[in-house]
XYZ file of C-alpha atoms in Angstrom:
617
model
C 17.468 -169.798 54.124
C 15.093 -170.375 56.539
C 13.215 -166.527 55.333
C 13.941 -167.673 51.639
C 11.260 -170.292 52.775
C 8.799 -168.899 55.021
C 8.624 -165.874 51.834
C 8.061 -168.948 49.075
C 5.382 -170.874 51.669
C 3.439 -167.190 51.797
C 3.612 -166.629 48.283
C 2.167 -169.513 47.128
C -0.534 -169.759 49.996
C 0.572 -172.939 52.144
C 1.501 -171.172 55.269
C -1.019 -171.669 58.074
C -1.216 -169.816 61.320
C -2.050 -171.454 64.460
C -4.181 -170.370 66.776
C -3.366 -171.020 70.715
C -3.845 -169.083 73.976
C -0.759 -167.377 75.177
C 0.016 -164.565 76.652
C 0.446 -161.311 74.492
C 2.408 -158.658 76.825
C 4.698 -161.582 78.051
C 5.717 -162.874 74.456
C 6.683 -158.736 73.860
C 8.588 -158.703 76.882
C 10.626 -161.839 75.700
C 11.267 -160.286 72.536
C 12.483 -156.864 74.163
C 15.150 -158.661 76.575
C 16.394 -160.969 73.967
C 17.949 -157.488 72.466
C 18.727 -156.423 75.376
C 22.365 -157.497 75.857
C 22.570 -156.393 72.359
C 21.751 -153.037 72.924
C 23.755 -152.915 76.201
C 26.620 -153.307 75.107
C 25.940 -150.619 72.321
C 24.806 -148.039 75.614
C 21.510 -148.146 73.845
C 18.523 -147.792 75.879
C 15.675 -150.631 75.082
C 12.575 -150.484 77.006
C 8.849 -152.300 76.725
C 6.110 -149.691 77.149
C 2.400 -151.357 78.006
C -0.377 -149.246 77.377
C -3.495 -149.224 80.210
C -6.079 -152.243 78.800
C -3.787 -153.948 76.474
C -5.118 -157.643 76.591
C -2.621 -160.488 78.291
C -4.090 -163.639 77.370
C -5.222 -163.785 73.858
C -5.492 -166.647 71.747
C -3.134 -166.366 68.325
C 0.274 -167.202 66.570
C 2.865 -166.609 69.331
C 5.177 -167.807 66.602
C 4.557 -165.847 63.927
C 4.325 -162.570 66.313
C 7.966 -163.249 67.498
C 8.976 -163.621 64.335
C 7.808 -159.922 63.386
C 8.364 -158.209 66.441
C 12.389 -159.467 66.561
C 12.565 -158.412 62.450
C 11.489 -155.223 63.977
C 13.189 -154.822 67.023
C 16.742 -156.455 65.636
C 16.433 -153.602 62.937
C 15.865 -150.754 65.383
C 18.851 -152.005 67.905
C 21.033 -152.765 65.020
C 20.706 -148.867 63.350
C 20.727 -147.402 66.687
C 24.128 -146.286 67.728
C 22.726 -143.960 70.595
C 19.788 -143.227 72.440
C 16.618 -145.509 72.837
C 14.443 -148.405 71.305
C 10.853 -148.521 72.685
C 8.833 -151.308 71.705
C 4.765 -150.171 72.564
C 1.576 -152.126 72.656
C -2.063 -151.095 73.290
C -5.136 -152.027 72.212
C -6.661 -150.521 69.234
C -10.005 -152.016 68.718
C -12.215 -154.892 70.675
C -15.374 -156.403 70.261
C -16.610 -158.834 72.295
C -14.962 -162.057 70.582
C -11.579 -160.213 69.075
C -9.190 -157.116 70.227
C -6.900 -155.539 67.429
C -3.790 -154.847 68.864
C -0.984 -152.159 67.842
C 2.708 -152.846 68.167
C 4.964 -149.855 67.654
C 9.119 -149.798 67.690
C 10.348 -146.137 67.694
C 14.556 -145.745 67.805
C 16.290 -143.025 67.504
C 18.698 -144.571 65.192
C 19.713 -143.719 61.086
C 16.343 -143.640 59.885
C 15.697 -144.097 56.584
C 15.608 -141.205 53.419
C 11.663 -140.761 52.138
C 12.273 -141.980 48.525
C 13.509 -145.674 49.792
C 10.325 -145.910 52.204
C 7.947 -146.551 49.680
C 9.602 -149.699 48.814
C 11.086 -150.840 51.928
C 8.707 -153.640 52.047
C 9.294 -155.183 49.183
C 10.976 -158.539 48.819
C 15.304 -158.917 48.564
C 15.372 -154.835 48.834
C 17.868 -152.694 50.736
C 17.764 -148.482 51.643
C 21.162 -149.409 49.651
C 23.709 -151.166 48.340
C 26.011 -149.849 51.616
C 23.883 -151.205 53.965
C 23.523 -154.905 52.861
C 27.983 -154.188 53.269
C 27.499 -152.856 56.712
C 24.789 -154.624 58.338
C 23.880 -157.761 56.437
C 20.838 -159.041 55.572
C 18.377 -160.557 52.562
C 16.199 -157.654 52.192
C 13.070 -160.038 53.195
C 12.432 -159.499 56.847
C 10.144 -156.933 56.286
C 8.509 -158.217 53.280
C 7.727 -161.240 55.277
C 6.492 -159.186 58.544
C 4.150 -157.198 55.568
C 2.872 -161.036 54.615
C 2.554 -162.241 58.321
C 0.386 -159.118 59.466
C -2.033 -159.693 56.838
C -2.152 -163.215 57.547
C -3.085 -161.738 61.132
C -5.754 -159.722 59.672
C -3.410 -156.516 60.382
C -1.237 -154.093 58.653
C 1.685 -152.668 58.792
C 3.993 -149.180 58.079
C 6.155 -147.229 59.214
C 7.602 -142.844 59.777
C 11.128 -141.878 59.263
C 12.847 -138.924 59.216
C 16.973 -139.252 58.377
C 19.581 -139.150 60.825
C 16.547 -138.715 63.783
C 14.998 -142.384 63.889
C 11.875 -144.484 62.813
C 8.907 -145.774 64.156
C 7.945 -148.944 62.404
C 4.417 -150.347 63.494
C 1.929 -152.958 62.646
C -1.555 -154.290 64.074
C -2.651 -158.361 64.770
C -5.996 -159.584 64.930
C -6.384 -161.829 68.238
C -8.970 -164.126 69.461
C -9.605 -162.713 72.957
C -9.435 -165.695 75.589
C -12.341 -167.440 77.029
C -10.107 -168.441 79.967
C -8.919 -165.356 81.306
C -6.755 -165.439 84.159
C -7.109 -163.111 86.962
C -3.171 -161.101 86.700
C -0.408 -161.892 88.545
C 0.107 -158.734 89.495
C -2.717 -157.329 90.966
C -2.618 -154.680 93.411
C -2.868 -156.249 96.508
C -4.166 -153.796 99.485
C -0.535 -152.887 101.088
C 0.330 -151.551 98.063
C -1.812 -148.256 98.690
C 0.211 -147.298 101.060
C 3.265 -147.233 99.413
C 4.906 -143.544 98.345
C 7.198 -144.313 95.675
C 9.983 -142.217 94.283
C 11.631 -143.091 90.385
C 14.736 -141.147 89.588
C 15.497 -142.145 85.981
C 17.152 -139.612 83.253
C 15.544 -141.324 80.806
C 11.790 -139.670 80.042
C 10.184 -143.022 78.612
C 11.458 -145.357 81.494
C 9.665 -143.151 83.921
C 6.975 -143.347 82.104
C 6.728 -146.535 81.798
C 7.658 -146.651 85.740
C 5.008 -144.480 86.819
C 2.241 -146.534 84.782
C 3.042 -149.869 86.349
C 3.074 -148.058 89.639
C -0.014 -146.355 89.031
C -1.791 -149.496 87.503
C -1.183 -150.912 91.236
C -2.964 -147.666 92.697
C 0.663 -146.855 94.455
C 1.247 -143.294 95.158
C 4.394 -142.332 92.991
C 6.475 -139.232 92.208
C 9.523 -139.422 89.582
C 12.848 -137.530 89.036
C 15.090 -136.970 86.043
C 18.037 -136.726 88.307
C 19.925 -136.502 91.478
C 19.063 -132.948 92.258
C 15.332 -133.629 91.888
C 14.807 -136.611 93.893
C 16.570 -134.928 96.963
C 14.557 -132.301 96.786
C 11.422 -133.819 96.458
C 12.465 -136.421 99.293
C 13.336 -133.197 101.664
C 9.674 -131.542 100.768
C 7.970 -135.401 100.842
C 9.787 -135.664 104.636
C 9.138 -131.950 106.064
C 4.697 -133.110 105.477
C 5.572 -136.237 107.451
C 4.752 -138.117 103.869
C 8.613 -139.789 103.392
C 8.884 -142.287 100.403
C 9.351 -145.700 101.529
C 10.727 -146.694 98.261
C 12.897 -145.378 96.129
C 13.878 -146.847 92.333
C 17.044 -145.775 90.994
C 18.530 -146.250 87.465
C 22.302 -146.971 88.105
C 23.347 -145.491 85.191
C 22.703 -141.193 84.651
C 25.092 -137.998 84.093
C 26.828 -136.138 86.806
C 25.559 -138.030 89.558
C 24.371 -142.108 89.113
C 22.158 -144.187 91.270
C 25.106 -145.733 93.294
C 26.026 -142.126 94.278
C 22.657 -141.370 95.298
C 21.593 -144.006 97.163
C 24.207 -143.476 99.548
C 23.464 -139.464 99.698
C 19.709 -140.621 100.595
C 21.690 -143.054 103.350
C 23.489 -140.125 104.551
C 20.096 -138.027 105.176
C 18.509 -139.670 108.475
C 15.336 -137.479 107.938
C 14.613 -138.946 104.656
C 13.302 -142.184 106.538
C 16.096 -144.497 104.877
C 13.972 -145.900 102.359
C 14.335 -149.244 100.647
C 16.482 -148.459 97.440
C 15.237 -150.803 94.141
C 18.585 -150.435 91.688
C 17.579 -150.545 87.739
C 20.593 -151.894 85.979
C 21.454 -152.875 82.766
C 23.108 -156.365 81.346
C 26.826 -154.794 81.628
C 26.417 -153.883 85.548
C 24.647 -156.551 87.238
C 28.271 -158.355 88.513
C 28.759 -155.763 91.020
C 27.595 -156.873 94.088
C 29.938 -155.501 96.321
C 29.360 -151.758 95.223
C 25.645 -151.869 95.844
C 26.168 -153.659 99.261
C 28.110 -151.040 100.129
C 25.531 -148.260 99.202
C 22.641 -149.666 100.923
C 20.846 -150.959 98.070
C 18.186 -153.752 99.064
C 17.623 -154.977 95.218
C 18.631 -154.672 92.035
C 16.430 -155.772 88.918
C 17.703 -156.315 85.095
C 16.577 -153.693 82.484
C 14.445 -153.677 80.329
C 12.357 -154.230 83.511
C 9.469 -156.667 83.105
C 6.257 -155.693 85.155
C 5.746 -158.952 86.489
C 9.540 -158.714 88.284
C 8.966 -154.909 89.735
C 5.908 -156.429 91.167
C 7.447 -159.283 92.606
C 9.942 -157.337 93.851
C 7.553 -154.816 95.822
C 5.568 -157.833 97.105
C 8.495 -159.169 98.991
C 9.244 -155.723 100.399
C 5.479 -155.024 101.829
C 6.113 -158.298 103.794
C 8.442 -156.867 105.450
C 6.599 -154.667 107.763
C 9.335 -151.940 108.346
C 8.561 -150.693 104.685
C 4.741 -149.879 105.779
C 5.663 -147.907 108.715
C 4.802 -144.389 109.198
C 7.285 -142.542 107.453
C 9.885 -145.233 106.758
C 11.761 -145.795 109.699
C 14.262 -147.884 110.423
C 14.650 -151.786 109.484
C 13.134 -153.906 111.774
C 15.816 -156.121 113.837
C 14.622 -159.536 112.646
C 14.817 -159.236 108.978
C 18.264 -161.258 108.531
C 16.259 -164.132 110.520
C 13.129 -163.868 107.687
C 15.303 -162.969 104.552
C 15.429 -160.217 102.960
C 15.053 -158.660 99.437
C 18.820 -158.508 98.595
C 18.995 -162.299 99.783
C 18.339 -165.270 97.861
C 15.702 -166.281 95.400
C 14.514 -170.179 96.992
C 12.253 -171.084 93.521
C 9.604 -174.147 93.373
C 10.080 -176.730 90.195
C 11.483 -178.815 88.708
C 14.143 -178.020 85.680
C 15.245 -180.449 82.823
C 19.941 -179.789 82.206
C 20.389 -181.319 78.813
C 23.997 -181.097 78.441
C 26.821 -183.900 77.661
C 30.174 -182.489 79.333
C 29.953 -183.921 82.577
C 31.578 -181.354 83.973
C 29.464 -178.706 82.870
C 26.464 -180.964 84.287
C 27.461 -181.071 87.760
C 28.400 -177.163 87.513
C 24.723 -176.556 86.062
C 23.234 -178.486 88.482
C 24.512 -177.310 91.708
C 23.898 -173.922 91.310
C 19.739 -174.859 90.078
C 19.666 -176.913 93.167
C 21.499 -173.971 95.430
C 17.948 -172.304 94.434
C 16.279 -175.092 95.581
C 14.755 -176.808 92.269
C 14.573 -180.121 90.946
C 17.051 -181.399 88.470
C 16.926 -184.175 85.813
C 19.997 -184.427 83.547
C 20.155 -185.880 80.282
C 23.332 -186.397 78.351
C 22.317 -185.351 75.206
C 18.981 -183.985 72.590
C 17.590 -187.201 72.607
C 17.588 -188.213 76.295
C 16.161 -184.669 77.111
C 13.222 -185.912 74.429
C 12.670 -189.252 76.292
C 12.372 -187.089 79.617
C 9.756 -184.670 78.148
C 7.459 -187.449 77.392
C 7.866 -188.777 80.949
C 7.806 -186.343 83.214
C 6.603 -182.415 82.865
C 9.655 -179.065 83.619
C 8.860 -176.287 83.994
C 12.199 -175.251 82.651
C 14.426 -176.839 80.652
C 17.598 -175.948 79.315
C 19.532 -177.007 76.227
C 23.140 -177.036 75.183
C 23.121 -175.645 71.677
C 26.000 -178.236 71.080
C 25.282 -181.918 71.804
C 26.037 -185.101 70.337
C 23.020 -186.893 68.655
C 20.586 -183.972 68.336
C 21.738 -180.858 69.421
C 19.762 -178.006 70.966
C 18.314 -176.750 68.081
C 17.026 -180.029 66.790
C 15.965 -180.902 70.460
C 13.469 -177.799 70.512
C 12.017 -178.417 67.348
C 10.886 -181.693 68.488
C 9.627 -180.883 71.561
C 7.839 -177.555 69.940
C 6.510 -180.074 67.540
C 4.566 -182.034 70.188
C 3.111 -179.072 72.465
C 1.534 -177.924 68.871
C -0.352 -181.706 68.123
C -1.220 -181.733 72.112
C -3.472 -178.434 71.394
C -4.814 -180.589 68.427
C -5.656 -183.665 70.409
C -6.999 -181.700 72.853
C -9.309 -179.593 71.331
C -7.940 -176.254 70.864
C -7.534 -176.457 74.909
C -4.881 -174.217 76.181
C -1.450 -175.573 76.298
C 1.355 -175.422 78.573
C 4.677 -173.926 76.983
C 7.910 -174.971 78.487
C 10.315 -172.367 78.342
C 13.352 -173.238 76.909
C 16.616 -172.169 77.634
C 19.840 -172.305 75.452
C 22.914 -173.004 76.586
C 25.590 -171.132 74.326
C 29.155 -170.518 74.153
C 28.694 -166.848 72.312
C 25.925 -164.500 73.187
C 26.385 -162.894 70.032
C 23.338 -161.228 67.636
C 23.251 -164.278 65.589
C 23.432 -166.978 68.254
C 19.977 -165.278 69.336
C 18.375 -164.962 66.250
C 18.883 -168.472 65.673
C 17.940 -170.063 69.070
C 14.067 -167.599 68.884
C 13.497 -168.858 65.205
C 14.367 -172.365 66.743
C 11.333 -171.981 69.662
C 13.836 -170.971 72.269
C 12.495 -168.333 74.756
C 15.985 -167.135 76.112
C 19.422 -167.997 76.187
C 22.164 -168.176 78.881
C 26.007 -167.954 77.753
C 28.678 -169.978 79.144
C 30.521 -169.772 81.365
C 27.938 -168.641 83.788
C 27.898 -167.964 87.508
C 24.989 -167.900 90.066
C 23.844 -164.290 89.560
C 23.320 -164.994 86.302
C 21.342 -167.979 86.757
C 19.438 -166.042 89.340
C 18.447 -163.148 87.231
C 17.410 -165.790 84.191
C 15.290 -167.660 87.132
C 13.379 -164.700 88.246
C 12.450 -164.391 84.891
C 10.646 -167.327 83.900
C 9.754 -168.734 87.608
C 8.358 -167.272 90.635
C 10.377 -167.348 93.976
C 8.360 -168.590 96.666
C 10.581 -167.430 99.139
C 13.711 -165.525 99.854
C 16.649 -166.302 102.058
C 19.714 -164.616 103.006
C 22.657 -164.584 100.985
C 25.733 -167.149 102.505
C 27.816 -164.624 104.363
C 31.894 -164.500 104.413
C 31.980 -166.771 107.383
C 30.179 -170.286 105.796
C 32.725 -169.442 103.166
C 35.706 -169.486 105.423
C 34.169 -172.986 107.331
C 34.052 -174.596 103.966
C 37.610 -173.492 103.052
C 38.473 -175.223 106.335
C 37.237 -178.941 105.154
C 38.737 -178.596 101.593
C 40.702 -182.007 100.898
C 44.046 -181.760 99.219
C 42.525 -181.991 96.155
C 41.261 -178.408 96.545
C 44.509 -177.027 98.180
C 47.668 -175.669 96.185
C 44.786 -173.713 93.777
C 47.091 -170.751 93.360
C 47.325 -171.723 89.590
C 43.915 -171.000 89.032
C 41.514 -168.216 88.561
C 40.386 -167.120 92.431
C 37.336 -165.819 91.333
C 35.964 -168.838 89.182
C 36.897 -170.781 92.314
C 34.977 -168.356 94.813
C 32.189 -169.158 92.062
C 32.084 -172.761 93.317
C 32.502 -172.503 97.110
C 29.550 -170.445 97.120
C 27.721 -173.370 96.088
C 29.001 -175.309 99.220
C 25.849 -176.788 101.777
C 26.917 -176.735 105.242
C 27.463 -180.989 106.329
C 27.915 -181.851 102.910
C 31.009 -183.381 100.933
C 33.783 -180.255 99.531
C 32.337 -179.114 96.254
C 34.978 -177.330 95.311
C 37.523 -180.252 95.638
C 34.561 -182.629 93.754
C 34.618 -180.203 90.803
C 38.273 -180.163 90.360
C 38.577 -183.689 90.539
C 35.808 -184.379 87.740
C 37.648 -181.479 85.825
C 41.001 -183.786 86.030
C 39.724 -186.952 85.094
C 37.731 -185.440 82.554
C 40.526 -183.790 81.033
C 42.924 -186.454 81.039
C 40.547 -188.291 78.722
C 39.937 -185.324 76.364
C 44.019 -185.143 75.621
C 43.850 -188.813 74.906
C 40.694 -187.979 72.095
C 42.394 -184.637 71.216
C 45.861 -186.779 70.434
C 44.344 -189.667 68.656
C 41.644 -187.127 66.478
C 44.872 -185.210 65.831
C 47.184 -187.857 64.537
C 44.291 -189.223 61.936
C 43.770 -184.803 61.149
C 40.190 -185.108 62.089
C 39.244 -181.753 62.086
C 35.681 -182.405 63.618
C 36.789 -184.534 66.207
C 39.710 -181.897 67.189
C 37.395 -179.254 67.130
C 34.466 -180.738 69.178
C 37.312 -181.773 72.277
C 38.442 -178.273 72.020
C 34.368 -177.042 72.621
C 34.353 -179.297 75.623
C 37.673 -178.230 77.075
C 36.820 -174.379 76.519
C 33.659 -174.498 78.727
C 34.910 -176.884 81.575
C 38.197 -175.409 82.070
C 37.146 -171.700 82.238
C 33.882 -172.927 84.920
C 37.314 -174.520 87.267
C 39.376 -171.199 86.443
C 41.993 -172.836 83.869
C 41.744 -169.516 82.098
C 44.496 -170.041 79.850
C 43.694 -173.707 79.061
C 40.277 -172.229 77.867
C 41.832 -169.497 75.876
C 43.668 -172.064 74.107
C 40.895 -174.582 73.739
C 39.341 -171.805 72.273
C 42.180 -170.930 69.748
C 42.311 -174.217 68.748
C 38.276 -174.759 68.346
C 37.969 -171.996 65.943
C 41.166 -172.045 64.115
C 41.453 -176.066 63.518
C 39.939 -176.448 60.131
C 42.775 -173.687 58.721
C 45.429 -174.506 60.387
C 48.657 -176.938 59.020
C 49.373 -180.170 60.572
C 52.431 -178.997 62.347
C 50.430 -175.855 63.572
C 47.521 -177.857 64.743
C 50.132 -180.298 66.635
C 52.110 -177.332 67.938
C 48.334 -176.022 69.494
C 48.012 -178.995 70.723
C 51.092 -179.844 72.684
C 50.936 -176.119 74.155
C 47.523 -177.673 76.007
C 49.195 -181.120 76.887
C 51.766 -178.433 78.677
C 49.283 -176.210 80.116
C 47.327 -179.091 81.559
C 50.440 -179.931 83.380
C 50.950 -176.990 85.103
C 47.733 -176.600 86.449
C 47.994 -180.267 87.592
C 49.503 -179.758 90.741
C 46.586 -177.590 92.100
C 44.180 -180.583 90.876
C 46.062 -182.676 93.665
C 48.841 -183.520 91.972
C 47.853 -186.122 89.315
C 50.226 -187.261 86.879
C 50.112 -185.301 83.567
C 48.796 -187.306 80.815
C-alpha cells in the first residue's frame, strides 16, 4: 500500500524531497547490515565497498535514498542463492557546491533475460508471471526508485546477464555540506606502524579490507587462504618485519579462521600477533571457541569502517601491539582491559517497552554497559520523554499498547523534520532508533526502515547481541574485562531460594542473567524470576477471563507477552506454547483454544517450584 502511494504522490507531482545534512557512507552502511542477517542465513556474502573520495556528510533525502538503496539491495539478496551482494559508492562528479554520487549493487544471483530489461522499470511489471509466485512483490519498487532518482537529479539502470547476476545502479545529486566534520576515523600516527595481514577467500572483502587499511596509511598484505598467510607470515618474520595484526574471516574452505589462528599461535616466530575474527550474523554466539584459539576480537560482517577502526584504536593503546616485531603481551593488560573485554559506552538510551519483565531484562544488560536508562511503558510515554530529555538511542517495542513502535517513530521522525524547519535548514540530530521485534524476518525489516527505524534487535536477546548492536551506533569510551568464571560462582553463592531448585529451566537463559550480576548488589537472577512469577500469575488470570468471553485479541496479545518473558527466564516450553497459542488463536475452536490454554495453566505449574515454590494459579 504504502508504494501504491508514494507511486500516485510522484505521478501527480506532490512528492517533495527534503533536504538535510546527514551522512552519506553511514546511511549505505545501514542499509547493507539491515540485509545482512538475511543474507546470512542464505550463506550469501553481502559487503559495502567505499570508493577513495566518496563524500560523508552531504546534505539530501536520507529518506528517500534508503528507500532506493533497500528496493535494490532486498532484490539482489532475495535472487541470490549463492555467492555475493556488493553494494558500491564513489563519487562521480563535484563542483564546488554539489557532488554526484554513484551507487552500484552487483549479485551474483538469477539475473534477468535481455528482452524483460527494457521494461523492468515500468510500473506493476514482473520478469514473469513465476516470479510474482515465488518471490512476491507489486512490480513498483523499481518504478518508484526510477521516479526518486530523477527527483534527485540522477538516473538510474542496470546489466544482466542470465543465470550469472546483475548490477543495478543509479546516481543522486547532493548538496555538499558546509559543515564538514573532520572523520572519525582518521589515521592517527600509531597507525603507521602497524603491518597488517587479511586472510579472506573472498576477493571483494579484501579489497575492501586493504582500502580501509590503506586509507589509514597502514602497511597491509592480504591472503586468499590458509596456505598464503603462513607463508607470507614466515617470509614477513625471517626480515624481522612480523605482522602485528592479523584479520581473519572465520568462515573459508579447507582450512577456516578458527583453525588458523591457532596454527599462527602454535608458530612462536611469527610474533603472536593480535588476531581480529570477521564473522558473520550466524557465528557470533561462540565465544568459547574463539577464546580458546587466541582470538583478541571479533567484529560482525558486513564490517563497517568506522568499527575496524575502532577496533585497531583500542589495540595501538595497548603498547605490546607496537613493539618491534610483535612480541609477547605485556603482563598488565587484564588490569587495563583488553580488546576481547567489555565495551563500557557513554549515553543515555530511551527502553520503550510495556512487559515489565522484558523492561528490567532490557535494562540491566544497557546499564551492564554502563548507559543511562529511561523506561517508558508504552509509544506514548516514550513521546513525552523525547520532548523532555534528548537519547542518543532509543529503542522501541514494535508491539505496545496505545501507539506501538511503528506509530511511535513516525511521530518522533515527524518532529526532527519541523526542528530543521524552525531552525533554519541547521543540521539536525537523528536519534537512532531501534526496534524491538519478536521475528527478524525479511518483512519485519522492511517495515520497521520504511517506518524511520535504523535497525532492529529480535527478542529474546542476550548481551552479545546487545553489544554488537551498541558498537554500532555508539562509541565505547572504554573497555573492561569480561566477568570471569569466578564472580559467577560468588554470585551463585548469595542466590535466595527464590533462585534455587532452577533445574526446570533452561541453564543457559539463566547463565544469561547471572552475567548481569554487580558484585554488592541484590541477586538478579532471583529478582528476575520473581517478577517473571508474579507477572505470570496475572497473565493466566487475563488469558482465562479473555478466553471465557473468546476474545481473540485479548488471548492473543497475553500470549505475545508470555512468549517473550518466559523464554528471557528459560521457560522454553511455556514460550513455545505461548507462541502456539499467539499465532494459532484466531483459527482455532473454543474447545481447542481452552485445551491450549489449560496445557499453559499446567506448564506454569511445573516450573513453579524453581520460582520458589509459589502456589500455581
Amino acid at each position: 500500500m504504502s508504494d501504491i502511494l508514494d507511486f500516485s504522490k510522484i505521478e501527480a507531482g506532490k512528492l517533495e524531497l527534503e533536504k538535510i545534512e546527514f551522512d552519506l557512507v553511514e546511511t549505505v552502511e545501514d542499509i547493507v547490515e539491515l540485509f545482512s542477517a538475511q543474507a546470512s542465513m542464505k550463506k550469501v556474502e553481502i559487503s559495502c565497498l567505499v570508493r577513495p573520495a566518496t563524500p560523508s556528510t552531504v546534505r539530501g533525502d536520507p529518506g528517500r535514498l534508503r528507500q532506493i538503496l533497500a528496493n535494490l539491495v532486498g532484490n539482489a539478496v532475495k535472487f541470490t542463492q549463492t555467492g555475493e551482494v556488493i553494494v558500491s559508492i564513489q563519487l562521480e562528479e563535484e563542483s564546488a557546491d554539489f557532488a554526484i554520487v554513484r551507487f552500484k549493487v552487483r549479485d551474483t544471483g538469477i539475473g534477468v533475460p535481455a528482452e524483460a530489461q527494457a521494461s523492468l522499470f515500468r510500473a506493476f511489471n514482473q520478469v514473469d508471471s513465476s516470479h510474482s509466485r515465488k518471490y512476491g512483490g507489486t512490480g513498483l519498487g523499481l518504478a518508484i526508485a526510477k521516479q526518486l532518482c530523477a527527483l534527485m537529479g540522477g538516473q538510474i539502470g542496470m546489466e544482466s546477464e542470465p543465470a550469472k547476476g546483475s548490477t543495478f545502479w543509479f546516481t543522486a545529486r547532493f548538496e555538499k555540506s558546509a559543515n564538514q566534520t573532520r572523520s572519525r576515523e582518521e589515521p592517527i600516527g600509531s597507525f603507521r606502524k602497524l603491518r597488517v595481514l587479511v586472510v579472506d577467500d573472498n576477493a571483494t572483502n579484501r579489497e575492501i579490507l586493504q582500502g580501509q587499511l590503506a586509507s589509514w596509511q597502514v602497511h597491509c598484505q592480504a591472503a586468499s587462504n590458509a596456505r598464503e598467510a603462513l607463508e607470507l607470515s614466515r617470509v614477513a618474520a625471517s626480515h624481522g618485519e612480523r605482522f602485528q595484526l592479523v584479520i581473519l574471516d572465520r568462515q573459508m574452505p579447507e582450512v577456516d579462521g578458527i583453525a588458523l589462528a591457532k596454527m599462527i599461535k602454535k608458530e612462536p616466530l611469527l610474533g603472536q600477533p593480535q588476531l581480529v575474527l570477521l564473522s558473520s550474523l550466524a557465528d557470533v554466539d561462540d565465544a568459547s571457541e574463539t577464546e580458546e584459539a587466541g582470538i583478541d576480537a571479533c567484529l560482525c560482517k558486513p564490517l563497517r569502517k568506522s568499527n575496524l577502526y575502532q577496533c585497531i584504536a583500542n589495540m595501538v593503546e595497548r603498547k605490546s601491539l607496537l613493539r618491534e616485531g610483535g612480541g609477547d603481551r605485556v603482563a598488565d593488560l587484564s588490569a587495563r582491559g583488553s580488546v576481547r573485554g567489555e565495551r563500557v559506552f557513554n549515553g543515555s538510551v530511551l527502553l520503550a517497552e510495556d512487559n515489565p519483565l522484558n523492561q528490567e531484562f532490557a535494562s540491566l544488560i544497557l546499564q551492564s554497559f554502563g548507559l543511562k536508562v529511561d523506561i517508558a511503558q508504552d509509544g506514548q510515554e516514550a513521546i513525552e520523554a523525547t520532548k523532555k530529555s534528548k537519547y542518543d538511542l532509543i529503542f522501541l517495542d514494535c508491539q505496545m499498547s496505545v501507539l506501538d513502535g511503528f506509530q511511535t517513530v513516525k511521530v518522533i521522525r515527524e518532529r526532527e523534520a519541523k526542528s530543521v524547519e524552525s531552525s533554519a535548514g541547521q543540521p539536525r540530530f537523528r536519534v537512532p532508533v531501534i526496534a524491538l521485534t519478536a521475528h527478524a524476518v525479511s518483512g519485519d525489516r522492511e517495515r520497521c526502515l520504511k517506518a524511520g527505524m535504523d535497525d532492529y534487535l529480535s527478542k529474546p536477546f542476550n548481551k552479545s547481541q546487545m553489544g554488537l548492536l551498541l558498537e554500532r551506533w555508539l562509541c565505547p569510551v572504554e573497555v573492561k574485562p569480561v566477568c570471569d568464571a569466578s564472580l559467577l560462582e560468588k554470585t551463585g553463592d548469595v542466590c535466595t531460594s527464590a533462585s534455587k531448585g532452577v533445574g526446570l529451566l533452561d541453564p543457559k537463559a539463566l547463565d544469561v542473567i547471572r552475567q548481569l550480576q554487580r558484585p554488592d548488589k541484590p541477586d538478579v537472577l532471583a529478582k528476575m524470576l520473581q517478577t517473571y512469577q508474579a507477572q505470570t500469575i496475572k497473565l493466566l488470570e487475563t488469558l482465562r477471563a479473555a478466553g471465557g468471553v473468546g476474545d481473540v485479541v485479548g488471548v492473543r496479545n497475553v500470549a505475545h507477552a508470555l512468549k517473550s518473558s518466559s523464554a528471557n527466564v528459560g521457560a522454553t516450553e511455556l514460550s513455545q506454547l505461548a507462541r502456539k497459542l499467539e499465532s494459532t488463536a484466531a483459527s482455532l475452536s473454543r474447545s481447542d483454544l481452552e485445551l491450549i490454554m489449560e496445557e499453559i495453566v499446567e506448564e506454569f505449574g511445573r516450573i513453579a517450584p524453581a520460582l520458589a515454590g509459589s502456589p500455581v494459579p
